[in-house]
Amino acid sequence: MNARPAAIVTVGSELVEGLRVDTNTAHIALRLGRHGFAVTEAVSVGDDVGVCSAVLRRLAADHELVIVTGGLGPTHDDITREAASSALGLPLVTDAEIVEILRPFLARHAESDARDQIFTQALVLEGAEVIPATTGTAPGQVVATPGGTLALLPGPPSEMAPMLDVVLERFDTRRAAPRDLGVVGLPESDVQFAAQRALAAFDGVAFTVLARPGDVRALLIDDGAGPDVLDAAAIAVAAEIGDACYSQAGETLAETVLRLARDTATTIAVAESCTGGMVAAALTDIPGSSEVFLGGVVSYSNAAKVALLGVDAGVLAEQGAVSTEVAEQMAIGARTRFGADVAVGITGVAGPGGGTAEKPVGLVIFGVATANGVKTRTTQAVGTPSRAALRARSTATALDLVRRELLKA
Ligand code: ATP
Ligand code: MG
């Protein structure tokens, strides 16, 4: 299927000066993808008629759809109408219906110039179709261009989103939502090759890998396959990746852990040192976690490990805090003290300081305690990952160890 080229333009000096983060582009790009468009450019421009007009002229020439947001309000810096008018060579004309809609807002203004200015929002490109405002006052406009269609939408995301849906209704090619596979504990290129192997058997499925520390996601995108083939492809990719793939339905790892715990009526506790509560935070981020998550201890000091988890002070002194013995005892301590079915303990050297030849930065040891006893897992980061990346990855590993216990439950 040939995707049709589309472009996004966000207008506002606050966006290019770093005062506001542009969230409209991401929202619009995802929606355009679902409607069979390929976004080839996304541009932000300041409140400058000349710059904005030049960008619109260029993009309108060869894009089937150009979505523009922002700069449609009544104030002096709202330049989008004027820029579009000059870019497309279409005069701005006053729309009588919009004037009537705006009239009740006049009374709000004490400044008489502000009362006059409000009607700049009634100016529409000649021949444009007006999309009435839903929540704000600025209406949207849709107009034909040399390349296809151009839509002007207001900047505030909550006003923009429903109007975008109205614009997209006229383009009928709907695509299935991407299938979003979560993978833990595999490098992203391994995920890529496994997925590509599985996808060789499927037509019309595009594929991308998104990776963050501790989280790799394989996205299968409908490129003509349709929902049923996409589902079959997701099953095939998950099977090829193996048990490192924890979800095909966009779940996060913590959500998967909680779902499995709920399904098996298994309770969870944690004992965290180098992750400082991140595992507990990941679980409690999710509503309803109280059903199965009992609690956690952030035992950062040796004294806390002894007092709160019952770790043996002699073992701590002999083996050090980052040791399999201490990881085991942290997990057992959390399990017994919280009365949980499964508990995980995490202890490691998060860096950047504190590493030794024997226990370098990036060494993290996990203990998992269940009714069947306690196991440990030792990981050593390759290279010099940042403290943040190491902690994020350790959080994922801890959740994954719990997940693997739950799969057996
Ligand atoms: P209004 O009638 O509300 O003025 P407008 O079309 O003129 O509508 P702008 O003045 O450009 O919109 O933007 C209003 C507000 O909307 C900004 O202060 C900002 O909070 C938000 N906004 C604008 N563009 C974006 C964007 N691309 N991403 C996120 N927020 C945005
Ligand atoms: Mg404005």
Short mmCIF file of C-alpha atoms and ligand atoms in Angstrom, two decimals:
data_model
loop_
_atom_site.label_atom_id
_atom_site.label_comp_id
_atom_site.label_asym_id
_atom_site.label_seq_id
_atom_site.Cartn_x
_atom_site.Cartn_y
_atom_site.Cartn_z
CA MET A 1 0.00 0.00 0.00
CA ASN A 2 1.41 3.36 -0.96
CA ALA A 3 1.23 5.66 2.00
CA ARG A 4 0.25 9.18 1.12
CA PRO A 5 2.66 11.94 2.16
CA ALA A 6 1.53 14.23 4.95
CA ALA A 7 3.24 16.99 6.94
CA ILE A 8 2.68 18.62 10.30
CA VAL A 9 3.40 22.25 11.12
CA THR A 10 3.17 23.53 14.69
CA VAL A 11 3.18 27.30 15.03
CA GLY A 12 4.29 29.20 18.11
CA SER A 13 7.41 31.01 19.26
CA GLU A 14 7.02 29.28 22.64
CA LEU A 15 7.60 25.95 20.85
CA VAL A 16 10.82 26.89 19.07
CA GLU A 17 12.17 28.83 22.07
CA GLY A 18 11.87 25.84 24.41
CA LEU A 19 9.19 27.35 26.65
CA ARG A 20 6.57 24.73 25.76
CA VAL A 21 6.97 21.15 24.62
CA ASP A 22 5.22 20.38 21.34
CA THR A 23 2.85 17.52 22.10
CA ASN A 24 0.56 18.16 19.14
CA THR A 25 2.98 16.66 16.62
CA ALA A 26 3.11 13.26 18.35
CA HIS A 27 -0.67 13.11 18.67
CA ILE A 28 -1.26 14.12 15.06
CA ALA A 29 1.48 11.84 13.67
CA LEU A 30 -0.04 8.78 15.35
CA ARG A 31 -3.50 9.65 14.08
CA LEU A 32 -2.22 10.28 10.54
CA GLY A 33 -0.46 6.91 10.55
CA ARG A 34 -3.73 5.24 11.44
CA HIS A 35 -5.32 6.89 8.43
CA GLY A 36 -2.76 5.63 5.98
CA PHE A 37 -0.63 8.75 5.74
CA ALA A 38 3.16 8.76 5.91
CA VAL A 39 4.37 11.82 7.77
CA THR A 40 7.46 12.93 5.89
CA GLU A 41 8.06 16.19 7.74
CA ALA A 42 7.09 17.72 11.08
CA VAL A 43 8.15 21.34 11.45
CA SER A 44 7.80 23.88 14.24
CA VAL A 45 7.93 27.57 13.35
CA GLY A 46 7.84 30.73 15.44
CA ASP A 47 5.13 33.41 15.20
CA ASP A 48 6.60 34.88 12.02
CA VAL A 49 4.34 35.34 9.00
CA GLY A 50 7.18 35.17 6.47
CA VAL A 51 8.76 31.99 7.84
CA CYS A 52 5.43 30.27 8.38
CA SER A 53 4.17 31.23 4.93
CA ALA A 54 7.32 29.90 3.22
CA VAL A 55 7.06 26.57 5.07
CA LEU A 56 3.36 26.20 4.24
CA ARG A 57 3.90 27.02 0.57
CA ARG A 58 6.64 24.42 0.27
CA LEU A 59 4.77 21.66 2.12
CA ALA A 60 1.40 22.30 0.51
CA ALA A 61 2.94 21.82 -2.94
CA ASP A 62 3.65 18.11 -2.58
CA HIS A 63 1.86 16.77 0.50
CA GLU A 64 -1.55 15.27 0.24
CA LEU A 65 -2.39 16.57 3.71
CA VAL A 66 -0.81 19.33 5.76
CA ILE A 67 -2.00 19.78 9.34
CA VAL A 68 -1.16 23.11 10.96
CA THR A 69 -1.78 23.86 14.63
CA GLY A 70 -1.55 27.04 16.69
CA GLY A 71 -1.68 30.74 16.02
CA LEU A 72 -5.41 30.86 15.29
CA GLY A 73 -6.40 32.94 18.31
CA PRO A 74 -7.23 36.64 18.25
CA THR A 75 -3.98 38.17 19.50
CA HIS A 76 -1.29 40.00 17.50
CA ASP A 77 1.04 36.98 17.52
CA ASP A 78 -1.58 34.69 15.94
CA ILE A 79 -0.26 34.73 12.40
CA THR A 80 -1.32 31.38 10.94
CA ARG A 81 -4.33 32.61 8.94
CA GLU A 82 -2.29 35.35 7.34
CA ALA A 83 0.62 33.00 6.60
CA ALA A 84 -1.69 30.44 4.95
CA SER A 85 -3.37 33.18 2.96
CA SER A 86 -0.08 34.37 1.54
CA ALA A 87 1.26 30.84 1.01
CA LEU A 88 -1.77 29.68 -0.96
CA GLY A 89 -2.63 33.00 -2.59
CA LEU A 90 -6.12 32.87 -1.11
CA PRO A 91 -7.67 36.02 0.35
CA LEU A 92 -9.11 36.01 3.88
CA VAL A 93 -12.82 36.67 3.98
CA THR A 94 -15.10 37.27 6.95
CA ASP A 95 -17.41 34.34 7.71
CA ALA A 96 -20.77 35.66 8.84
CA GLU A 97 -21.65 32.56 10.85
CA ILE A 98 -18.45 32.74 12.87
CA VAL A 99 -19.12 36.42 13.56
CA GLU A 100 -22.42 35.43 15.17
CA ILE A 101 -20.74 32.70 17.21
CA LEU A 102 -18.12 35.19 18.43
CA ARG A 103 -20.57 37.98 19.26
CA PRO A 104 -21.50 36.68 22.77
CA PHE A 105 -17.78 36.77 23.71
CA LEU A 106 -17.60 40.56 23.10
CA ALA A 107 -19.01 41.38 26.51
CA ARG A 108 -16.05 39.72 28.24
CA HIS A 109 -13.67 42.41 26.99
CA ALA A 110 -13.23 45.80 28.60
CA GLU A 111 -10.73 46.94 25.94
CA SER A 112 -12.55 48.13 22.84
CA ASP A 113 -9.61 47.18 20.62
CA ALA A 114 -9.79 43.66 22.05
CA ARG A 115 -13.48 43.60 21.07
CA ASP A 116 -12.55 44.42 17.47
CA GLN A 117 -9.66 42.00 17.48
CA ILE A 118 -11.89 39.06 18.41
CA PHE A 119 -13.35 39.13 14.90
CA THR A 120 -10.00 38.30 13.32
CA GLN A 121 -10.99 34.75 14.26
CA ALA A 122 -13.89 35.03 11.79
CA LEU A 123 -11.45 35.42 8.89
CA VAL A 124 -11.31 32.29 6.74
CA LEU A 125 -9.38 31.40 3.62
CA GLU A 126 -11.59 31.87 0.59
CA GLY A 127 -13.28 28.56 -0.22
CA ALA A 128 -12.33 26.96 3.08
CA GLU A 129 -14.64 24.73 5.02
CA VAL A 130 -15.04 25.83 8.64
CA ILE A 131 -14.75 23.36 11.49
CA PRO A 132 -16.63 24.86 14.42
CA ALA A 133 -14.80 25.27 17.71
CA THR A 134 -15.71 22.67 20.28
CA THR A 135 -14.29 24.13 23.48
CA GLY A 136 -12.36 27.30 22.61
CA THR A 137 -13.35 30.16 20.33
CA ALA A 138 -10.98 29.64 17.39
CA PRO A 139 -12.62 27.62 14.58
CA GLY A 140 -10.55 25.37 12.31
CA GLN A 141 -10.40 25.58 8.54
CA VAL A 142 -9.87 23.04 5.77
CA VAL A 143 -8.90 24.17 2.29
CA ALA A 144 -7.74 22.63 -1.01
CA THR A 145 -4.08 23.09 -1.94
CA PRO A 146 -1.98 22.29 -5.04
CA GLY A 147 -0.96 18.98 -3.37
CA GLY A 148 -4.21 18.07 -1.65
CA THR A 149 -5.60 19.49 1.57
CA LEU A 150 -4.44 21.90 4.27
CA ALA A 151 -6.08 22.14 7.69
CA LEU A 152 -5.61 24.92 10.22
CA LEU A 153 -6.38 23.87 13.78
CA PRO A 154 -6.04 25.69 17.10
CA GLY A 155 -2.97 25.15 19.29
CA PRO A 156 -4.39 23.99 22.63
CA PRO A 157 -4.23 20.17 22.49
CA SER A 158 -7.72 19.67 23.90
CA GLU A 159 -9.23 21.95 21.24
CA MET A 160 -7.09 20.56 18.45
CA ALA A 161 -7.74 16.82 19.01
CA PRO A 162 -11.53 16.66 18.34
CA MET A 163 -11.17 18.94 15.31
CA LEU A 164 -8.42 16.74 13.91
CA ASP A 165 -10.82 13.80 14.10
CA VAL A 166 -13.35 15.80 12.08
CA VAL A 167 -10.69 16.53 9.43
CA LEU A 168 -9.59 12.90 9.23
CA GLU A 169 -13.14 11.57 8.85
CA ARG A 170 -12.99 12.59 5.21
CA PHE A 171 -9.98 10.34 4.56
CA ASP A 172 -11.37 6.86 4.74
CA THR A 173 -8.35 4.50 4.74
CA ARG A 174 -8.31 3.35 8.32
CA ARG A 175 -5.52 1.15 9.53
CA ALA A 176 -5.47 -1.14 12.48
CA ALA A 177 -3.81 0.14 15.64
CA PRO A 178 -0.16 -0.93 15.88
CA ARG A 179 0.50 -4.15 17.80
CA ASP A 180 2.88 -3.29 20.61
CA LEU A 181 5.08 -6.12 21.93
CA GLY A 182 7.02 -5.65 25.17
CA VAL A 183 10.38 -7.39 25.51
CA VAL A 184 12.64 -7.57 28.56
CA GLY A 185 16.26 -8.65 28.87
CA LEU A 186 17.21 -8.78 25.18
CA PRO A 187 19.27 -6.24 23.21
CA GLU A 188 17.21 -4.32 20.68
CA SER A 189 19.05 -5.72 17.66
CA ASP A 190 18.27 -9.27 18.77
CA VAL A 191 14.62 -8.28 18.93
CA GLN A 192 14.94 -6.74 15.47
CA PHE A 193 16.39 -9.87 13.87
CA ALA A 194 13.94 -12.23 15.57
CA ALA A 195 11.02 -10.08 14.48
CA GLN A 196 12.28 -9.77 10.91
CA ARG A 197 12.65 -13.53 10.68
CA ALA A 198 9.05 -14.03 11.78
CA LEU A 199 7.73 -11.21 9.60
CA ALA A 200 9.22 -12.65 6.41
CA ALA A 201 6.02 -14.73 6.20
CA PHE A 202 3.70 -11.70 6.33
CA ASP A 203 2.84 -9.03 3.77
CA GLY A 204 1.77 -5.52 4.64
CA VAL A 205 3.28 -5.35 8.11
CA ALA A 206 5.82 -2.61 8.82
CA PHE A 207 8.01 -2.93 11.84
CA THR A 208 10.04 -0.76 14.20
CA VAL A 209 11.89 -1.29 17.48
CA LEU A 210 11.80 1.33 20.23
CA ALA A 211 14.29 0.86 23.06
CA ARG A 212 14.81 2.53 26.41
CA PRO A 213 16.93 1.16 29.26
CA GLY A 214 15.11 -1.91 30.53
CA ASP A 215 12.38 -1.74 27.92
CA VAL A 216 12.40 -2.80 24.29
CA ARG A 217 9.19 -2.54 22.31
CA ALA A 218 8.55 -4.08 18.92
CA LEU A 219 5.84 -2.21 17.06
CA LEU A 220 4.03 -3.95 14.21
CA ILE A 221 2.37 -1.37 12.00
CA ASP A 222 -0.51 -2.02 9.64
CA ASP A 223 0.81 -1.29 6.17
CA GLY A 224 -2.10 -2.86 4.40
CA ALA A 225 -2.23 -6.17 6.26
CA GLY A 226 -5.40 -5.45 8.23
CA PRO A 227 -6.17 -6.40 11.83
CA ASP A 228 -6.31 -10.20 11.47
CA VAL A 229 -2.98 -10.55 9.68
CA LEU A 230 -1.48 -8.08 12.14
CA ASP A 231 -2.65 -10.26 15.04
CA ALA A 232 -1.19 -13.36 13.42
CA ALA A 233 2.08 -11.51 12.83
CA ALA A 234 2.19 -10.43 16.48
CA ILE A 235 1.76 -14.04 17.61
CA ALA A 236 4.52 -15.18 15.24
CA VAL A 237 6.93 -12.45 16.36
CA ALA A 238 6.24 -13.17 20.04
CA ALA A 239 6.91 -16.87 19.47
CA GLU A 240 10.17 -16.11 17.67
CA ILE A 241 11.35 -13.80 20.47
CA GLY A 242 10.44 -16.39 23.08
CA ASP A 243 9.72 -15.89 26.76
CA ALA A 244 11.53 -12.54 26.83
CA CYS A 245 8.39 -11.20 25.11
CA TYR A 246 5.99 -10.52 27.95
CA SER A 247 3.09 -8.86 26.14
CA GLN A 248 1.57 -8.41 22.68
CA ALA A 249 -1.02 -5.90 23.81
CA GLY A 250 0.92 -2.79 24.75
CA GLU A 251 1.18 -3.69 28.43
CA THR A 252 4.15 -2.42 30.42
CA LEU A 253 6.24 -4.97 32.29
CA ALA A 254 4.79 -3.84 35.63
CA GLU A 255 1.26 -4.19 34.23
CA THR A 256 2.06 -7.71 33.07
CA VAL A 257 3.44 -8.63 36.50
CA LEU A 258 0.33 -7.31 38.23
CA ARG A 259 -1.99 -9.09 35.80
CA LEU A 260 -0.22 -12.40 36.30
CA ALA A 261 -0.18 -11.90 40.07
CA ARG A 262 -3.90 -11.16 40.10
CA ASP A 263 -4.67 -14.14 37.85
CA THR A 264 -2.75 -16.48 40.15
CA ALA A 265 -3.69 -14.74 43.43
CA THR A 266 0.01 -14.32 44.23
CA THR A 267 1.19 -11.54 46.54
CA ILE A 268 4.44 -9.62 45.99
CA ALA A 269 6.92 -7.76 48.22
CA VAL A 270 10.25 -6.09 47.42
CA ALA A 271 13.50 -5.22 49.19
CA GLU A 272 15.42 -2.58 47.28
CA SER A 273 18.87 -1.14 47.69
CA CYS A 274 20.33 0.34 44.48
CA THR A 275 16.89 0.81 42.85
CA GLY A 276 15.77 2.91 45.83
CA GLY A 277 12.06 2.10 45.54
CA MET A 278 11.78 2.11 41.75
CA VAL A 279 10.35 -1.42 41.63
CA ALA A 280 7.71 -0.52 44.22
CA ALA A 281 7.01 2.71 42.33
CA ALA A 282 6.61 0.87 39.01
CA LEU A 283 4.08 -1.50 40.57
CA THR A 284 2.16 1.13 42.55
CA ASP A 285 1.97 3.41 39.49
CA ILE A 286 -0.76 1.08 38.32
CA PRO A 287 -4.25 1.42 39.77
CA GLY A 288 -5.41 -1.68 41.63
CA SER A 289 -1.89 -2.80 42.55
CA SER A 290 -2.93 -3.02 46.21
CA GLU A 291 -4.72 -6.28 45.45
CA VAL A 292 -1.40 -8.13 45.12
CA PHE A 293 1.45 -5.77 46.03
CA LEU A 294 1.96 -5.85 49.80
CA GLY A 295 4.87 -3.44 50.17
CA GLY A 296 8.58 -2.89 50.04
CA VAL A 297 11.60 -1.82 52.02
CA VAL A 298 14.21 0.61 50.73
CA SER A 299 17.15 -0.72 52.68
CA TYR A 300 19.95 1.48 51.46
CA SER A 301 22.29 1.25 54.44
CA ASN A 302 23.71 -1.91 55.91
CA ALA A 303 22.01 -1.05 59.21
CA ALA A 304 18.63 -0.91 57.45
CA LYS A 305 19.25 -4.27 55.79
CA VAL A 306 19.89 -5.77 59.23
CA ALA A 307 17.15 -3.99 61.18
CA LEU A 308 14.34 -4.05 58.61
CA LEU A 309 15.02 -7.27 56.70
CA GLY A 310 16.96 -9.42 59.17
CA VAL A 311 20.07 -9.63 56.98
CA ASP A 312 22.90 -11.19 59.00
CA ALA A 313 25.39 -8.52 60.12
CA GLY A 314 28.26 -11.02 59.99
CA VAL A 315 27.45 -11.98 56.40
CA LEU A 316 27.24 -8.31 55.46
CA ALA A 317 30.67 -7.69 56.98
CA GLU A 318 32.24 -10.74 55.32
CA GLN A 319 30.59 -10.75 51.90
CA GLY A 320 29.71 -7.07 51.50
CA ALA A 321 26.30 -5.56 50.72
CA VAL A 322 26.54 -6.50 47.05
CA SER A 323 26.71 -10.27 47.35
CA THR A 324 24.52 -13.26 46.53
CA GLU A 325 24.11 -14.01 50.25
CA VAL A 326 22.80 -10.53 51.01
CA ALA A 327 20.51 -10.55 47.94
CA GLU A 328 19.08 -13.88 49.13
CA GLN A 329 18.57 -12.65 52.67
CA MET A 330 16.95 -9.41 51.49
CA ALA A 331 14.44 -11.41 49.43
CA ILE A 332 13.74 -13.84 52.27
CA GLY A 333 13.45 -10.96 54.75
CA ALA A 334 10.91 -9.13 52.58
CA ARG A 335 8.95 -12.31 51.93
CA THR A 336 8.60 -13.27 55.58
CA ARG A 337 8.12 -9.77 56.96
CA PHE A 338 5.40 -8.85 54.47
CA GLY A 339 3.94 -12.36 54.41
CA ALA A 340 4.19 -12.35 50.59
CA ASP A 341 4.20 -15.31 48.19
CA VAL A 342 7.03 -13.87 46.07
CA ALA A 343 9.67 -11.34 47.08
CA VAL A 344 12.56 -9.89 45.16
CA GLY A 345 15.70 -8.33 46.64
CA ILE A 346 18.01 -6.02 44.68
CA THR A 347 21.52 -4.94 45.66
CA GLY A 348 24.15 -3.47 43.36
CA VAL A 349 26.77 -0.88 42.52
CA ALA A 350 24.88 1.83 40.59
CA GLY A 351 27.88 4.15 40.23
CA PRO A 352 29.38 6.33 39.05
CA GLY A 353 31.57 5.90 42.18
CA GLY A 354 31.80 3.01 44.62
CA GLY A 355 33.11 0.34 42.25
CA THR A 356 36.05 -1.94 43.06
CA ALA A 357 38.03 -4.42 40.99
CA GLU A 358 36.07 -7.24 42.56
CA LYS A 359 32.71 -5.45 42.52
CA PRO A 360 32.71 -3.00 39.62
CA VAL A 361 30.07 -0.41 38.81
CA GLY A 362 27.22 -2.18 37.05
CA LEU A 363 27.29 -5.31 39.21
CA VAL A 364 23.73 -5.97 40.40
CA ILE A 365 22.58 -9.06 42.30
CA PHE A 366 18.97 -10.12 42.63
CA GLY A 367 17.37 -12.61 45.01
CA VAL A 368 13.93 -14.12 44.46
CA ALA A 369 12.24 -15.88 47.37
CA THR A 370 9.18 -18.11 47.03
CA ALA A 371 7.68 -20.98 48.99
CA ASN A 372 10.13 -23.22 47.10
CA GLY A 373 13.21 -21.42 48.37
CA VAL A 374 15.44 -18.64 47.14
CA LYS A 375 17.33 -18.11 43.89
CA THR A 376 19.76 -15.43 42.80
CA ARG A 377 20.69 -13.81 39.54
CA THR A 378 23.85 -11.77 39.01
CA THR A 379 24.13 -9.23 36.21
CA GLN A 380 27.13 -7.16 35.15
CA ALA A 381 26.52 -4.21 32.85
CA VAL A 382 28.79 -3.97 29.81
CA GLY A 383 30.56 -0.64 29.30
CA THR A 384 29.72 2.29 31.54
CA PRO A 385 26.00 2.82 31.57
CA SER A 386 24.67 5.86 33.43
CA ARG A 387 23.35 5.47 36.94
CA ALA A 388 19.85 6.20 35.63
CA ALA A 389 20.09 3.55 32.89
CA LEU A 390 21.49 0.99 35.31
CA ARG A 391 18.72 1.58 37.82
CA ALA A 392 16.05 1.44 35.11
CA ARG A 393 17.47 -1.82 33.78
CA SER A 394 17.73 -3.30 37.28
CA THR A 395 14.10 -2.38 37.93
CA ALA A 396 13.10 -4.24 34.76
CA THR A 397 15.20 -7.28 35.67
CA ALA A 398 13.63 -7.44 39.13
CA LEU A 399 10.13 -7.26 37.66
CA ASP A 400 11.07 -9.89 35.08
CA LEU A 401 12.29 -12.28 37.79
CA VAL A 402 8.95 -11.91 39.55
CA ARG A 403 7.15 -12.42 36.23
CA ARG A 404 9.00 -15.66 35.59
CA GLU A 405 7.98 -16.97 39.03
CA LEU A 406 4.38 -15.97 38.35
CA LEU A 407 4.39 -17.86 35.04
CA LYS A 408 5.11 -21.01 37.06
CA ALA A 409 2.44 -20.28 39.68
P1 ATP B 1 -6.11 30.24 21.21
O1 ATP B 1 -7.40 30.68 20.69
O2 ATP B 1 -6.23 29.38 22.44
O3 ATP B 1 -5.07 31.31 21.33
P2 ATP B 1 -4.33 29.36 19.16
O4 ATP B 1 -4.59 28.54 17.95
O5 ATP B 1 -3.95 30.76 18.96
O6 ATP B 1 -5.57 29.19 20.09
P3 ATP B 1 -1.85 29.23 20.39
O7 ATP B 1 -2.03 30.62 20.90
O8 ATP B 1 -0.87 29.02 19.33
O9 ATP B 1 -3.22 28.64 19.96
O10 ATP B 1 -1.52 28.25 21.58
C1 ATP B 1 -2.32 28.31 22.76
C2 ATP B 1 -1.74 27.35 23.76
O11 ATP B 1 -1.86 26.02 23.27
C3 ATP B 1 -0.25 27.50 24.03
O12 ATP B 1 0.03 28.36 25.06
C4 ATP B 1 0.13 26.10 24.40
O13 ATP B 1 -0.18 25.89 25.77
C5 ATP B 1 -0.78 25.23 23.61
N1 ATP B 1 -0.11 24.76 22.43
C6 ATP B 1 0.00 25.36 21.23
N2 ATP B 1 0.66 24.62 20.36
C7 ATP B 1 0.99 23.49 21.01
C8 ATP B 1 1.70 22.30 20.63
N3 ATP B 1 2.17 22.14 19.41
N4 ATP B 1 1.87 21.34 21.56
C9 ATP B 1 1.38 21.51 22.81
N5 ATP B 1 0.71 22.59 23.21
C10 ATP B 1 0.50 23.57 22.33
MG MG B 2 -3.18 32.26 20.61
#
